Tab-separated table of C-alpha atoms in Angstrom:
chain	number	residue	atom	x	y	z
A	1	UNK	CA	289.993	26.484	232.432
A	2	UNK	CA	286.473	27.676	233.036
A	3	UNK	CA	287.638	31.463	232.666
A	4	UNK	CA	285.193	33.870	231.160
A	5	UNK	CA	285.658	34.599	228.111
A	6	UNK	CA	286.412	38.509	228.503
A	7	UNK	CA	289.293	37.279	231.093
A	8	UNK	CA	290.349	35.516	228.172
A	9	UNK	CA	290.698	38.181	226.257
A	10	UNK	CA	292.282	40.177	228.590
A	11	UNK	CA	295.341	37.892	228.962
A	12	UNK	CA	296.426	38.447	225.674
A	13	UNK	CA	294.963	42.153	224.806
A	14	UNK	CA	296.876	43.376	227.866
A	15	UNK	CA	299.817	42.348	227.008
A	16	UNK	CA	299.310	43.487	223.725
A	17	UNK	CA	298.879	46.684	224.191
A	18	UNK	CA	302.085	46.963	226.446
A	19	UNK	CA	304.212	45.533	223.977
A	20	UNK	CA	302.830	48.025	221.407
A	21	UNK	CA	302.175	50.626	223.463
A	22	UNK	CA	305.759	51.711	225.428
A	23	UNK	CA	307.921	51.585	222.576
A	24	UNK	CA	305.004	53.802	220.271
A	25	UNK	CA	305.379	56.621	223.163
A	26	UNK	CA	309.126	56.250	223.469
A	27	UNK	CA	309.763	56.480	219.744
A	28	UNK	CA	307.267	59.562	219.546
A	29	UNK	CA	309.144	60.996	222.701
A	30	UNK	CA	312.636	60.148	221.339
A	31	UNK	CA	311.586	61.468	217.348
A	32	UNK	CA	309.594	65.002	219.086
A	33	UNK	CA	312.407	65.696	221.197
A	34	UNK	CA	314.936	65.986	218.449
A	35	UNK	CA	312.793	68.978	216.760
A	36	UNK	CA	313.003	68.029	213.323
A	37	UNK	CA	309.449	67.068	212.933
A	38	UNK	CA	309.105	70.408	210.672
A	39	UNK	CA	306.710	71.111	214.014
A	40	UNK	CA	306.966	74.416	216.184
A	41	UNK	CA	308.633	74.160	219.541
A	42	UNK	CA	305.142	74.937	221.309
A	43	UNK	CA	303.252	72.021	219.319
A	44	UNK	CA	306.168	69.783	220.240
A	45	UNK	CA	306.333	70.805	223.626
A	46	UNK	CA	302.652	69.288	223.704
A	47	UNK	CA	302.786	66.236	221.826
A	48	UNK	CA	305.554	65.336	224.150
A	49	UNK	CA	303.706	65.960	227.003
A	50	UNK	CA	300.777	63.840	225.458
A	51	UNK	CA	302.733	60.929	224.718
A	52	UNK	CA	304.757	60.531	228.132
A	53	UNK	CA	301.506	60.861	229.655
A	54	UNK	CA	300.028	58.377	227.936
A	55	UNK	CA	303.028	55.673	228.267
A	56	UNK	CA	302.615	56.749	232.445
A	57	UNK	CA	298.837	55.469	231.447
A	58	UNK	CA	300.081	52.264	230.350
A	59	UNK	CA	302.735	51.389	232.420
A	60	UNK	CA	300.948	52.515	235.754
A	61	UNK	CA	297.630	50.996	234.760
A	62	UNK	CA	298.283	47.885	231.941
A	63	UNK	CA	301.402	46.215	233.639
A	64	UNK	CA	301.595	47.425	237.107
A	65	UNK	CA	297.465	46.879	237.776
A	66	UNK	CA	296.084	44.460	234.912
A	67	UNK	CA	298.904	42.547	233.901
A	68	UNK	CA	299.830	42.053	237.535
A	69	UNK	CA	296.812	41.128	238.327
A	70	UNK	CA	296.908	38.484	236.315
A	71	UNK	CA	300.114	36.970	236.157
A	72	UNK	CA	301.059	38.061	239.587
A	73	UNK	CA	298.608	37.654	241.838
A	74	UNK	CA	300.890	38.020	244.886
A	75	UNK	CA	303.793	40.619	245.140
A	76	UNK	CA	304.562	43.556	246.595
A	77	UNK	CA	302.699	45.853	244.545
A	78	UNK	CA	299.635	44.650	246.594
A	79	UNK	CA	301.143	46.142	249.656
A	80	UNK	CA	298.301	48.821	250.389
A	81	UNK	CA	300.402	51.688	250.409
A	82	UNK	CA	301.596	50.297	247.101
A	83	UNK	CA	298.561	49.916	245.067
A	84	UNK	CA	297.119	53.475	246.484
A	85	UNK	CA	299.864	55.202	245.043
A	86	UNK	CA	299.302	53.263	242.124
A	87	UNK	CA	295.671	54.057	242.229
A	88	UNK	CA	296.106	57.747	242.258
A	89	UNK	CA	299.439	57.532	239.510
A	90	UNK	CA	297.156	56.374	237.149
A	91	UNK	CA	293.980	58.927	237.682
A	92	UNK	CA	297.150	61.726	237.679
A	93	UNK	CA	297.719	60.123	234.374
A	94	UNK	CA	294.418	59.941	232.858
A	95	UNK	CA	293.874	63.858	234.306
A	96	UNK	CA	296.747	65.016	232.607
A	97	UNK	CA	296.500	63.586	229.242
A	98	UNK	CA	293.137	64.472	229.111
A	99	UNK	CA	293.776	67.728	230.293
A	100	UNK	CA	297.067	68.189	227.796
A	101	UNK	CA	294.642	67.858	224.790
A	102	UNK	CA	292.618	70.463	225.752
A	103	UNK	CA	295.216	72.648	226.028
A	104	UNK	CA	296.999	71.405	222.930
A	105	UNK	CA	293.470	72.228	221.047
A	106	UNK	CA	293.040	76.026	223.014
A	107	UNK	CA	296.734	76.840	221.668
A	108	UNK	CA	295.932	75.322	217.988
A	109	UNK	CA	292.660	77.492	218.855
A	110	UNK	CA	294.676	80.714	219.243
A	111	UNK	CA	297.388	80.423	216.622
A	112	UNK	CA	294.426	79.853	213.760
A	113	UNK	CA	291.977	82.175	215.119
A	114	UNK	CA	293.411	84.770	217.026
A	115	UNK	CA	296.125	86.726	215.984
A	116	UNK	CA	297.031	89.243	218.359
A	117	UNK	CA	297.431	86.393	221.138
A	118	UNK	CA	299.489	84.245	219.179
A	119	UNK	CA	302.701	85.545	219.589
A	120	UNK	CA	302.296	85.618	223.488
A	121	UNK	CA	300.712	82.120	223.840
A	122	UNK	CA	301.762	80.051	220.883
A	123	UNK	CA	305.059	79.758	222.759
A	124	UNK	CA	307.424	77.111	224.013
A	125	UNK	CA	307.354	79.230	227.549
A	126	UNK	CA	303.521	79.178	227.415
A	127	UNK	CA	303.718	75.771	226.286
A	128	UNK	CA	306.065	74.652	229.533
A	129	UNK	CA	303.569	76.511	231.731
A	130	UNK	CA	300.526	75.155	230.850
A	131	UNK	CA	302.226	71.752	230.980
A	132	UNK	CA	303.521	72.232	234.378
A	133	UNK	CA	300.126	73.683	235.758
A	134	UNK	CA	298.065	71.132	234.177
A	135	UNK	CA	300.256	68.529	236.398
A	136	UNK	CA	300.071	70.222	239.275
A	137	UNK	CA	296.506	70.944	239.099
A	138	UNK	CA	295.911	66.928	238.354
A	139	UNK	CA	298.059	65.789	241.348
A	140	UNK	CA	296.502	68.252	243.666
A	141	UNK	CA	292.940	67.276	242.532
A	142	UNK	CA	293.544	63.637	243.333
A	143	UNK	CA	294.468	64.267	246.729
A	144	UNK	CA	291.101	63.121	248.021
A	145	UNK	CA	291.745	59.707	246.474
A	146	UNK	CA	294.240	58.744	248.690
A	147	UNK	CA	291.421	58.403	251.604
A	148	UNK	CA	288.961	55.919	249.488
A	149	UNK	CA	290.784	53.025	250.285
A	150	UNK	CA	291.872	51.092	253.000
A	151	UNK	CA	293.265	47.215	253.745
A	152	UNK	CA	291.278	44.496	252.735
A	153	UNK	CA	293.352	41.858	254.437
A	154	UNK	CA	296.109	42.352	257.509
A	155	UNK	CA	298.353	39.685	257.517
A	156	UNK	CA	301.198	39.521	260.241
A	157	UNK	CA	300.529	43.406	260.803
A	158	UNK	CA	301.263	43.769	257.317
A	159	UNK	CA	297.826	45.526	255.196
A	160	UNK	CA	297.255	43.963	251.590
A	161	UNK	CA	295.115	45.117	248.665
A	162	UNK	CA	292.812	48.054	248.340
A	163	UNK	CA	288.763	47.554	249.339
A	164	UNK	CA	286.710	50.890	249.585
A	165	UNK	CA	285.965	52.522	252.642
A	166	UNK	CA	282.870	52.158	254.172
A	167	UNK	CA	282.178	55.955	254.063
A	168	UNK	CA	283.353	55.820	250.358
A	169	UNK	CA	280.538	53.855	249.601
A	170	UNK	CA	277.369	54.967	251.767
A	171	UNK	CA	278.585	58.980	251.964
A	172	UNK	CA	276.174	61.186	250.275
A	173	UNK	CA	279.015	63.663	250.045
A	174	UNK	CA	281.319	60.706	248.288
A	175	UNK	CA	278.845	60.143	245.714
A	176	UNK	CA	278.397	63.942	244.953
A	177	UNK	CA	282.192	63.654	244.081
A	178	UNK	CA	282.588	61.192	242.776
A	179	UNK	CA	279.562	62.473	240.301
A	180	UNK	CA	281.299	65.987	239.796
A	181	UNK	CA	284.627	64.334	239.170
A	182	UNK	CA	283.256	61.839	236.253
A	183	UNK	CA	282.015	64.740	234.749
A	184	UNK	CA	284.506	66.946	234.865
A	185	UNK	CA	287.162	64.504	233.070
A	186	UNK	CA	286.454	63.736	230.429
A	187	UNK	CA	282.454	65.375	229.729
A	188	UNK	CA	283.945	68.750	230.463
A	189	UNK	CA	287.302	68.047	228.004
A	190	UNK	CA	285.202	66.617	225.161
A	191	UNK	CA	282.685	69.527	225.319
A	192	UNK	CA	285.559	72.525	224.873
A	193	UNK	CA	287.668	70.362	222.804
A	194	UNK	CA	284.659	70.336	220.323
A	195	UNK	CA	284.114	73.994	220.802
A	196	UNK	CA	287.218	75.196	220.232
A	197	UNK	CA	287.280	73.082	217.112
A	198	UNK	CA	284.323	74.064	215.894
A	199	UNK	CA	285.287	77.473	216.443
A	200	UNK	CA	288.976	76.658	214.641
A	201	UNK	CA	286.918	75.185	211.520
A	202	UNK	CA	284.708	78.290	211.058
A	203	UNK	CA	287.361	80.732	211.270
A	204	UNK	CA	289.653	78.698	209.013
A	205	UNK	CA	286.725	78.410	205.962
A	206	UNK	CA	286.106	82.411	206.530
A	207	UNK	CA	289.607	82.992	206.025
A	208	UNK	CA	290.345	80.047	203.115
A	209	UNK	CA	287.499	82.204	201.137
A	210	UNK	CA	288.944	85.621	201.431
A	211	UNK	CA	291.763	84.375	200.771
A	212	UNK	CA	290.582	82.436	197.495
A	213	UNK	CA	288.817	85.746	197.057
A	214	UNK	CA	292.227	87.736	196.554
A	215	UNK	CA	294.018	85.321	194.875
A	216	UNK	CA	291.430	84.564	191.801
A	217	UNK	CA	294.224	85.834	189.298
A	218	UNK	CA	297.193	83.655	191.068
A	219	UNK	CA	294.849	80.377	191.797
A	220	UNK	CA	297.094	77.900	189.647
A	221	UNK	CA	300.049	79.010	192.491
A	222	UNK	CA	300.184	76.970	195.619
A	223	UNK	CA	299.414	79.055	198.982
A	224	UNK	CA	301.905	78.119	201.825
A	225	UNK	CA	299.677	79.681	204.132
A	226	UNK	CA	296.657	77.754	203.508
A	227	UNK	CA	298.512	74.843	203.103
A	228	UNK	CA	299.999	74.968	206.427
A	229	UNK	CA	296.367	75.854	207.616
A	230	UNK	CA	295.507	72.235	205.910
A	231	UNK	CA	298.363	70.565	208.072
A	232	UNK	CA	297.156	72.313	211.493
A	233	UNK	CA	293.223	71.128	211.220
A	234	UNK	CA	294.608	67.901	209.869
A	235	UNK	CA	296.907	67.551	212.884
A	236	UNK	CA	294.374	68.932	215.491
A	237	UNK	CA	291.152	66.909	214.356
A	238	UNK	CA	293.300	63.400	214.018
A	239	UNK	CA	294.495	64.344	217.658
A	240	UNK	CA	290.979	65.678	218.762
A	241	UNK	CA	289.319	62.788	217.019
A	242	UNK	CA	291.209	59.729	218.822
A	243	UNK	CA	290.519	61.394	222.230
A	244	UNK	CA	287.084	61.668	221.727
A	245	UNK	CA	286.872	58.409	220.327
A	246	UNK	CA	288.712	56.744	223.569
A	247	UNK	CA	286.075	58.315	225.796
A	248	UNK	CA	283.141	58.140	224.139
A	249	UNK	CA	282.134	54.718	225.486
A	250	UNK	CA	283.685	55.651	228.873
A	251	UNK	CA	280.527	58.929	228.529
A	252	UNK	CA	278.100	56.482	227.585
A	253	UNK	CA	278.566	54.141	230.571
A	254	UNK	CA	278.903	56.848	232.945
A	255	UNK	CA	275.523	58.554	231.569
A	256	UNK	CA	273.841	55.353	231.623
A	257	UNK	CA	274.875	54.263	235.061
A	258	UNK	CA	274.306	56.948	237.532
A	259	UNK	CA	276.581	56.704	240.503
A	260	UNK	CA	273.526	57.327	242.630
């Protein structure tokens, strides 16, 4: 009683997108793993990576932060220590599915477009590599995060919640990155996802007409190789599409609300 309405909201979308959510991204894990997707071991390699990043996004951030915010307002996961790590889990998250569609779109990227790389990058090595890196990269980036936040209440010696420091929020320096790192995930992502797709498109309608071009006498044959050209783009622009989607209004905001 006498909730806002968007509170109201939140206790039931919340949970709804937990309970929809987890099991999606362990099915897709479970199904990918297996390899009989009629996908390559590289592509799978990244979808898997995608989707156990995103179910990190939702367990870290939907049930340990919102949901327990809600239901739980007391427990352990308030514990300072606690809800830092928490804090940075999820921006590791967020980094590294952002980060694991870009380089699920760059390999797509090669494979259509350049030939003489494909065989060295559009593997499941190169795959593992980039996944690793990408991680590593994220948790290493984050490592300033850890020092934004300290107690906002000390109870019996014991520090609860997370408040901002108060050089977090008067620091020129703070605010520069803080600025740099809004724009670097996900501006940065969306801007060579759409390049690289754009790039994908035009090299894929060259090659569709050449093709068409030395086929005229065969045209009532099907062509495996353009169809599996149609499968690629159709697999790369639903992926490509979604993420953009997601972030758009997160763009929007930022752009519309400096941080300074």
């Amino acid at each position: 009683m006498g909730y806002p309405a968007i509170y109201q909201i939140d206790l039931i979308y919340y949970p709804l997108l937990a309970a929809v959510g987890i099991p999606v991204n362990l099915v897709a894990i479970v199904i990918l793993s297996r390899g009989k997707c009629g996908l390559s071991k590289c592509i799978t390699r990244y979808l898997v990576a995608m989707a156990a990043a995103d179910l990190t996004v939702v367990i870290v951030h939907v049930i340990l932060q919102r949901i327990n915010i809600m239901y739980f307002p007391i427990s352990f996961l308030f514990l300072t220590p606690v809800c830092t790590v928490n804090f940075v889990a999820y921006i590791v998250a967020v980094d590294c599915s952002v980060w694991f569609t870009v380089a699920f779109t760059f390999d797509r990227f090669v494979a259509i477009c350049c030939q003489k790389l494909q065989s060295k990058y559009c593997t499941e090595k190169a795959a593992t590599v980039a996944i690793i890196t990408v991680s590593v990269v994220s948790c290493l980036r984050t490592i300033p995060f850890y020092y934004i936040n300290e107690p906002a209440f000390i109870i019996d010696d014991v520090p609860w919640y997370c408040a901002a420091t108060a050089d977090y929020l008067t620091s020129p320096l703070w605010k520069a990155f803080e600025w740099i790192d809004s724009s670097i995930t996900p501006l940065l992502p969306i801007i060579l996802i759409l390049l690289f797709n754009a790039l994908t498109v035009r090299h894929i309608i060259a090659a569709n007409r050449v093709r068409r071009g030395l086929r005229r006498n065969s045209e009532h044959h099907n062509d495996p190789e353009m169809k599996n050209r149609r499968k690629s783009m159709i697999l790369l622009f639903t992926i490509s599409a979604n993420f953009i989607l997601l972030w758009m209004t997160y763009v929007v905001h930022s752009m519309k609300v400096p941080n300074f």
